[in-house]
């Protein structure tokens, strides 16, 4: 068994836990799961009929050329009647339940790795 490869996989799995785009609104046919960019944005707008519209967009890889202060900060903010979220991790759409499950999975995986060593 390749222990260093397993450690690398565990690190990637645990670091990729969702940070800002959570909720059941990220349905399979309207998610950023197939995003081929550096980040994903989600804009939630409330319209006059009390409905919510969600727009999901990938930011292109060219945005990596900018220094960090020039990019929008990771996380969500409210602008008027819109909530705008930007996430630079690769786990763009997760529910709170999924995040808790991933956290528990990471802990169990790390315990198993320590037992193997």
JSON list of C-alpha atoms in Angstrom, two decimals:
[
{"chain": "A", "resi": 1, "resn": "UNK", "atom": "CA", "xyz": [0.00, 0.00, 0.00]},
{"chain": "A", "resi": 2, "resn": "UNK", "atom": "CA", "xyz": [1.32, 3.46, -0.94]},
{"chain": "A", "resi": 3, "resn": "UNK", "atom": "CA", "xyz": [1.06, 5.42, 2.33]},
{"chain": "A", "resi": 4, "resn": "UNK", "atom": "CA", "xyz": [2.28, 8.75, 0.91]},
{"chain": "A", "resi": 5, "resn": "UNK", "atom": "CA", "xyz": [-0.33, 8.60, -1.88]},
{"chain": "A", "resi": 6, "resn": "UNK", "atom": "CA", "xyz": [-3.01, 7.85, 0.70]},
{"chain": "A", "resi": 7, "resn": "UNK", "atom": "CA", "xyz": [-1.92, 10.84, 2.80]},
{"chain": "A", "resi": 8, "resn": "UNK", "atom": "CA", "xyz": [-2.09, 13.08, -0.24]},
{"chain": "A", "resi": 9, "resn": "UNK", "atom": "CA", "xyz": [-5.60, 11.86, -1.07]},
{"chain": "A", "resi": 10, "resn": "UNK", "atom": "CA", "xyz": [-6.74, 12.39, 2.52]},
{"chain": "A", "resi": 11, "resn": "UNK", "atom": "CA", "xyz": [-5.32, 15.91, 2.54]},
{"chain": "A", "resi": 12, "resn": "UNK", "atom": "CA", "xyz": [-7.11, 16.77, -0.72]},
{"chain": "A", "resi": 13, "resn": "UNK", "atom": "CA", "xyz": [-10.37, 15.30, 0.55]},
{"chain": "A", "resi": 14, "resn": "UNK", "atom": "CA", "xyz": [-10.29, 17.17, 3.85]},
{"chain": "A", "resi": 15, "resn": "UNK", "atom": "CA", "xyz": [-9.14, 20.52, 2.47]},
{"chain": "A", "resi": 16, "resn": "UNK", "atom": "CA", "xyz": [-11.88, 20.57, -0.18]},
{"chain": "A", "resi": 17, "resn": "UNK", "atom": "CA", "xyz": [-14.77, 20.87, 2.30]},
{"chain": "A", "resi": 18, "resn": "UNK", "atom": "CA", "xyz": [-17.33, 23.51, 1.25]},
{"chain": "A", "resi": 19, "resn": "UNK", "atom": "CA", "xyz": [-16.98, 27.01, 2.55]},
{"chain": "A", "resi": 20, "resn": "UNK", "atom": "CA", "xyz": [-19.53, 29.32, 1.00]},
{"chain": "A", "resi": 21, "resn": "UNK", "atom": "CA", "xyz": [-21.95, 27.79, -1.48]},
{"chain": "A", "resi": 22, "resn": "UNK", "atom": "CA", "xyz": [-24.27, 25.65, 0.55]},
{"chain": "A", "resi": 23, "resn": "UNK", "atom": "CA", "xyz": [-27.90, 24.70, 0.37]},
{"chain": "A", "resi": 24, "resn": "UNK", "atom": "CA", "xyz": [-30.36, 22.59, -1.52]},
{"chain": "A", "resi": 25, "resn": "UNK", "atom": "CA", "xyz": [-30.61, 25.21, -4.29]},
{"chain": "A", "resi": 26, "resn": "UNK", "atom": "CA", "xyz": [-27.56, 23.67, -5.95]},
{"chain": "A", "resi": 27, "resn": "UNK", "atom": "CA", "xyz": [-29.44, 21.04, -7.89]},
{"chain": "A", "resi": 28, "resn": "UNK", "atom": "CA", "xyz": [-27.58, 18.64, -10.18]},
{"chain": "A", "resi": 29, "resn": "UNK", "atom": "CA", "xyz": [-28.62, 20.31, -13.43]},
{"chain": "A", "resi": 30, "resn": "UNK", "atom": "CA", "xyz": [-27.77, 23.84, -12.17]},
{"chain": "A", "resi": 31, "resn": "UNK", "atom": "CA", "xyz": [-24.61, 23.38, -10.12]},
{"chain": "A", "resi": 32, "resn": "UNK", "atom": "CA", "xyz": [-20.98, 24.35, -10.53]},
{"chain": "A", "resi": 33, "resn": "UNK", "atom": "CA", "xyz": [-19.85, 20.76, -10.07]},
{"chain": "A", "resi": 34, "resn": "UNK", "atom": "CA", "xyz": [-18.58, 20.71, -13.66]},
{"chain": "A", "resi": 35, "resn": "UNK", "atom": "CA", "xyz": [-16.93, 24.12, -13.34]},
{"chain": "A", "resi": 36, "resn": "UNK", "atom": "CA", "xyz": [-13.75, 24.27, -15.40]},
{"chain": "A", "resi": 37, "resn": "UNK", "atom": "CA", "xyz": [-12.52, 27.53, -13.95]},
{"chain": "A", "resi": 38, "resn": "UNK", "atom": "CA", "xyz": [-10.71, 28.93, -10.95]},
{"chain": "A", "resi": 39, "resn": "UNK", "atom": "CA", "xyz": [-13.85, 29.69, -8.92]},
{"chain": "A", "resi": 40, "resn": "UNK", "atom": "CA", "xyz": [-17.61, 29.57, -8.93]},
{"chain": "A", "resi": 41, "resn": "UNK", "atom": "CA", "xyz": [-20.00, 32.44, -8.23]},
{"chain": "A", "resi": 42, "resn": "UNK", "atom": "CA", "xyz": [-23.59, 32.10, -7.12]},
{"chain": "A", "resi": 43, "resn": "UNK", "atom": "CA", "xyz": [-25.99, 35.03, -7.20]},
{"chain": "A", "resi": 44, "resn": "UNK", "atom": "CA", "xyz": [-29.34, 34.67, -5.45]},
{"chain": "A", "resi": 45, "resn": "UNK", "atom": "CA", "xyz": [-31.86, 37.38, -6.44]},
{"chain": "A", "resi": 46, "resn": "UNK", "atom": "CA", "xyz": [-35.29, 38.03, -4.98]},
{"chain": "A", "resi": 47, "resn": "UNK", "atom": "CA", "xyz": [-37.77, 39.24, -7.57]},
{"chain": "A", "resi": 48, "resn": "UNK", "atom": "CA", "xyz": [-41.04, 41.11, -7.10]},
{"chain": "A", "resi": 49, "resn": "UNK", "atom": "CA", "xyz": [-43.14, 37.93, -6.84]},
{"chain": "A", "resi": 50, "resn": "UNK", "atom": "CA", "xyz": [-41.23, 36.75, -3.77]},
{"chain": "A", "resi": 51, "resn": "UNK", "atom": "CA", "xyz": [-39.46, 34.15, -5.86]},
{"chain": "A", "resi": 52, "resn": "UNK", "atom": "CA", "xyz": [-35.74, 33.48, -5.85]},
{"chain": "A", "resi": 53, "resn": "UNK", "atom": "CA", "xyz": [-33.61, 33.28, -8.97]},
{"chain": "A", "resi": 54, "resn": "UNK", "atom": "CA", "xyz": [-30.20, 31.62, -8.81]},
{"chain": "A", "resi": 55, "resn": "UNK", "atom": "CA", "xyz": [-27.36, 32.21, -11.25]},
{"chain": "A", "resi": 56, "resn": "UNK", "atom": "CA", "xyz": [-24.26, 30.01, -11.12]},
{"chain": "A", "resi": 57, "resn": "UNK", "atom": "CA", "xyz": [-21.18, 31.05, -13.09]},
{"chain": "A", "resi": 58, "resn": "UNK", "atom": "CA", "xyz": [-17.60, 29.82, -13.35]},
{"chain": "A", "resi": 59, "resn": "UNK", "atom": "CA", "xyz": [-14.75, 32.34, -13.28]},
{"chain": "A", "resi": 60, "resn": "UNK", "atom": "CA", "xyz": [-12.19, 31.54, -16.00]},
{"chain": "A", "resi": 61, "resn": "UNK", "atom": "CA", "xyz": [-8.65, 30.38, -15.26]},
{"chain": "A", "resi": 62, "resn": "UNK", "atom": "CA", "xyz": [-7.31, 33.69, -16.62]},
{"chain": "A", "resi": 63, "resn": "UNK", "atom": "CA", "xyz": [-8.37, 35.32, -13.35]},
{"chain": "A", "resi": 64, "resn": "UNK", "atom": "CA", "xyz": [-5.48, 33.48, -11.65]},
{"chain": "A", "resi": 65, "resn": "UNK", "atom": "CA", "xyz": [-3.11, 36.01, -13.23]},
{"chain": "A", "resi": 66, "resn": "UNK", "atom": "CA", "xyz": [-4.39, 38.69, -10.87]},
{"chain": "A", "resi": 67, "resn": "UNK", "atom": "CA", "xyz": [-2.92, 39.11, -7.44]},
{"chain": "A", "resi": 68, "resn": "UNK", "atom": "CA", "xyz": [-5.18, 38.03, -4.56]},
{"chain": "A", "resi": 69, "resn": "UNK", "atom": "CA", "xyz": [-6.15, 41.57, -3.42]},
{"chain": "A", "resi": 70, "resn": "UNK", "atom": "CA", "xyz": [-7.58, 42.25, -6.88]},
{"chain": "A", "resi": 71, "resn": "UNK", "atom": "CA", "xyz": [-9.93, 39.25, -6.75]},
{"chain": "A", "resi": 72, "resn": "UNK", "atom": "CA", "xyz": [-13.18, 39.24, -4.82]},
{"chain": "A", "resi": 73, "resn": "UNK", "atom": "CA", "xyz": [-12.92, 37.71, -1.37]},
{"chain": "A", "resi": 74, "resn": "UNK", "atom": "CA", "xyz": [-14.08, 34.16, -0.78]},
{"chain": "A", "resi": 75, "resn": "UNK", "atom": "CA", "xyz": [-17.51, 33.97, 0.86]},
{"chain": "A", "resi": 76, "resn": "UNK", "atom": "CA", "xyz": [-20.97, 35.52, 0.68]},
{"chain": "A", "resi": 77, "resn": "UNK", "atom": "CA", "xyz": [-22.13, 39.12, 0.90]},
{"chain": "A", "resi": 78, "resn": "UNK", "atom": "CA", "xyz": [-25.45, 40.94, 0.56]},
{"chain": "A", "resi": 79, "resn": "UNK", "atom": "CA", "xyz": [-25.77, 43.63, -2.14]},
{"chain": "A", "resi": 80, "resn": "UNK", "atom": "CA", "xyz": [-29.24, 45.15, -2.16]},
{"chain": "A", "resi": 81, "resn": "UNK", "atom": "CA", "xyz": [-31.72, 42.32, -2.69]},
{"chain": "A", "resi": 82, "resn": "UNK", "atom": "CA", "xyz": [-29.00, 39.96, -3.94]},
{"chain": "A", "resi": 83, "resn": "UNK", "atom": "CA", "xyz": [-26.74, 37.55, -2.11]},
{"chain": "A", "resi": 84, "resn": "UNK", "atom": "CA", "xyz": [-23.46, 37.05, -3.97]},
{"chain": "A", "resi": 85, "resn": "UNK", "atom": "CA", "xyz": [-21.19, 34.11, -3.11]},
{"chain": "A", "resi": 86, "resn": "UNK", "atom": "CA", "xyz": [-17.74, 33.37, -4.48]},
{"chain": "A", "resi": 87, "resn": "UNK", "atom": "CA", "xyz": [-15.97, 30.13, -3.72]},
{"chain": "A", "resi": 88, "resn": "UNK", "atom": "CA", "xyz": [-12.39, 29.28, -4.69]},
{"chain": "A", "resi": 89, "resn": "UNK", "atom": "CA", "xyz": [-12.44, 25.72, -3.32]},
{"chain": "A", "resi": 90, "resn": "UNK", "atom": "CA", "xyz": [-13.47, 22.87, -5.62]},
{"chain": "A", "resi": 91, "resn": "UNK", "atom": "CA", "xyz": [-16.45, 21.86, -3.49]},
{"chain": "A", "resi": 92, "resn": "UNK", "atom": "CA", "xyz": [-18.83, 24.55, -4.69]},
{"chain": "A", "resi": 93, "resn": "UNK", "atom": "CA", "xyz": [-22.27, 23.29, -3.70]},
{"chain": "A", "resi": 94, "resn": "UNK", "atom": "CA", "xyz": [-22.73, 21.44, -0.43]},
{"chain": "A", "resi": 95, "resn": "UNK", "atom": "CA", "xyz": [-25.45, 21.35, 2.15]},
{"chain": "A", "resi": 96, "resn": "UNK", "atom": "CA", "xyz": [-24.67, 21.80, 5.84]},
{"chain": "A", "resi": 97, "resn": "UNK", "atom": "CA", "xyz": [-25.44, 18.10, 6.35]},
{"chain": "A", "resi": 98, "resn": "UNK", "atom": "CA", "xyz": [-22.90, 17.16, 3.68]},
{"chain": "A", "resi": 99, "resn": "UNK", "atom": "CA", "xyz": [-20.28, 19.45, 5.26]},
{"chain": "A", "resi": 100, "resn": "UNK", "atom": "CA", "xyz": [-20.75, 17.81, 8.67]},
{"chain": "A", "resi": 101, "resn": "UNK", "atom": "CA", "xyz": [-20.56, 14.37, 7.09]},
{"chain": "A", "resi": 102, "resn": "UNK", "atom": "CA", "xyz": [-17.37, 15.32, 5.22]},
{"chain": "A", "resi": 103, "resn": "UNK", "atom": "CA", "xyz": [-15.80, 16.66, 8.42]},
{"chain": "A", "resi": 104, "resn": "UNK", "atom": "CA", "xyz": [-16.58, 13.42, 10.24]},
{"chain": "A", "resi": 105, "resn": "UNK", "atom": "CA", "xyz": [-15.27, 11.40, 7.29]},
{"chain": "A", "resi": 106, "resn": "UNK", "atom": "CA", "xyz": [-12.01, 13.36, 7.37]},
{"chain": "A", "resi": 107, "resn": "UNK", "atom": "CA", "xyz": [-11.53, 12.70, 11.07]},
{"chain": "A", "resi": 108, "resn": "UNK", "atom": "CA", "xyz": [-12.19, 8.98, 10.65]},
{"chain": "A", "resi": 109, "resn": "UNK", "atom": "CA", "xyz": [-9.89, 8.80, 7.63]},
{"chain": "A", "resi": 110, "resn": "UNK", "atom": "CA", "xyz": [-7.06, 10.49, 9.51]},
{"chain": "A", "resi": 111, "resn": "UNK", "atom": "CA", "xyz": [-7.51, 8.14, 12.49]},
{"chain": "A", "resi": 112, "resn": "UNK", "atom": "CA", "xyz": [-7.30, 5.16, 10.12]},
{"chain": "A", "resi": 113, "resn": "UNK", "atom": "CA", "xyz": [-4.15, 6.57, 8.52]},
{"chain": "A", "resi": 114, "resn": "UNK", "atom": "CA", "xyz": [-2.52, 6.98, 11.92]},
{"chain": "A", "resi": 115, "resn": "UNK", "atom": "CA", "xyz": [-3.37, 3.37, 12.77]},
{"chain": "A", "resi": 116, "resn": "UNK", "atom": "CA", "xyz": [-1.77, 2.17, 9.51]},
{"chain": "A", "resi": 117, "resn": "UNK", "atom": "CA", "xyz": [1.48, 3.96, 10.33]}
]
